[in-house]
């Protein structure tokens, strides 16, 4: 592999797609109908959804505590409906397909490195369903293939031996956890995103450089590649 290569590792939800549009429908319509709670209770659980998103909890970690009369059988039914709603309302963010295609044309290695969904195997199915899986050189699902994001990045470094690695996530807290576990050639960046509640996507203290969108990320990765090769920057 070109020793001056750049590997661009990307999270999925909030970076390449907006999959949060169906969350409101699930809590305010499906959950109400399936377990018979009030609108006020549904609104509270919707708030808890985004609060748990902000600290990285899986729904199996908090639904049993906050959803009344929840059994494992009912959990399975609810989580299936939850992801049906998210998938049907998912949209690929503007410029993503074109930007990833450009990155590949420019010789940037592109990897998906994101955490698993509540249902094992679902993340790869979603990547395919959204029409993006073939734009990646590698697809790594944390929690299925490796225990942590930094373990996944370390494996990609061993395989591709890039000079620089850029990892991009929509949540600063994920980057904060990773930063003390990675070698100096790994750079951590945030991409801007917001949804119904914005607190999971804040960047307190501006600890991490933030890009507006994936187009800016790819342009930056290509400049990094050119600088490593000693080429003049555009």
Phi, psi and omega in degrees: 000146177307120183294345178261017185287159177241132175254124180254111181255130188232134165289173186251289183295127181086347177253310181250332180225154169258106182251014186264357184292332180274353183295317179301314180301319182297309185288321186272346179238298186294311183297318177303314183290323188281331182237000172071040178265166179280167177299320181297319177294320178297319178296322178295316180292328175296318176299316180297328177303312182284329176296315179291328175300322182291335180251005173078033178270138170284157181294333175294341180279337184228340180300319183294336180277325190252338180268121185293144174059030182279126174249169179297321179296316179292323176303314181300319179294317182293317183291329175294313179295321179305310184285333173300316179295316181296318182294317183291337180257002181292138173231139173288132184292151184303137175080358185294309184299312182297320182291318179293323177296320178296317180301317180293320177298328181276001177086012176280131176281130184245128180231140168273127174225096181217162184283153181297159171275176182297332180256121182300136180088348186291325184300316178295323177296321179292319177302319179288316182299322180280358175077023184247348190299326182284354178273354180259142170281329180219141173239115179241129178249111180289139186094346174240310181269324180218154184286332184223163176296320182290330172295320179296316179297318179300320179295319178295323177297317178298324184281316188259340180052049180285157176286320180230146174236130175247119175251131184236129180225159177271348185242122181297329182295327176294318179294322182298320179293322186286332199296334180267007184242007188235153180290166185298338182278005176258122179252136184250128182226154177249147172247143184291137175199151173207160180218211185303313170248136187264353188296332177294342187249013177287162182233072187304132178072359183051045180298328184242140175300139185239131175263152179286324187199177184290334177299314178297323179298312183294318177301319179294318180297320179294320177296322176299317179298315181295321180296320179295328180274355181079018179275150177295141180277144179290000000 
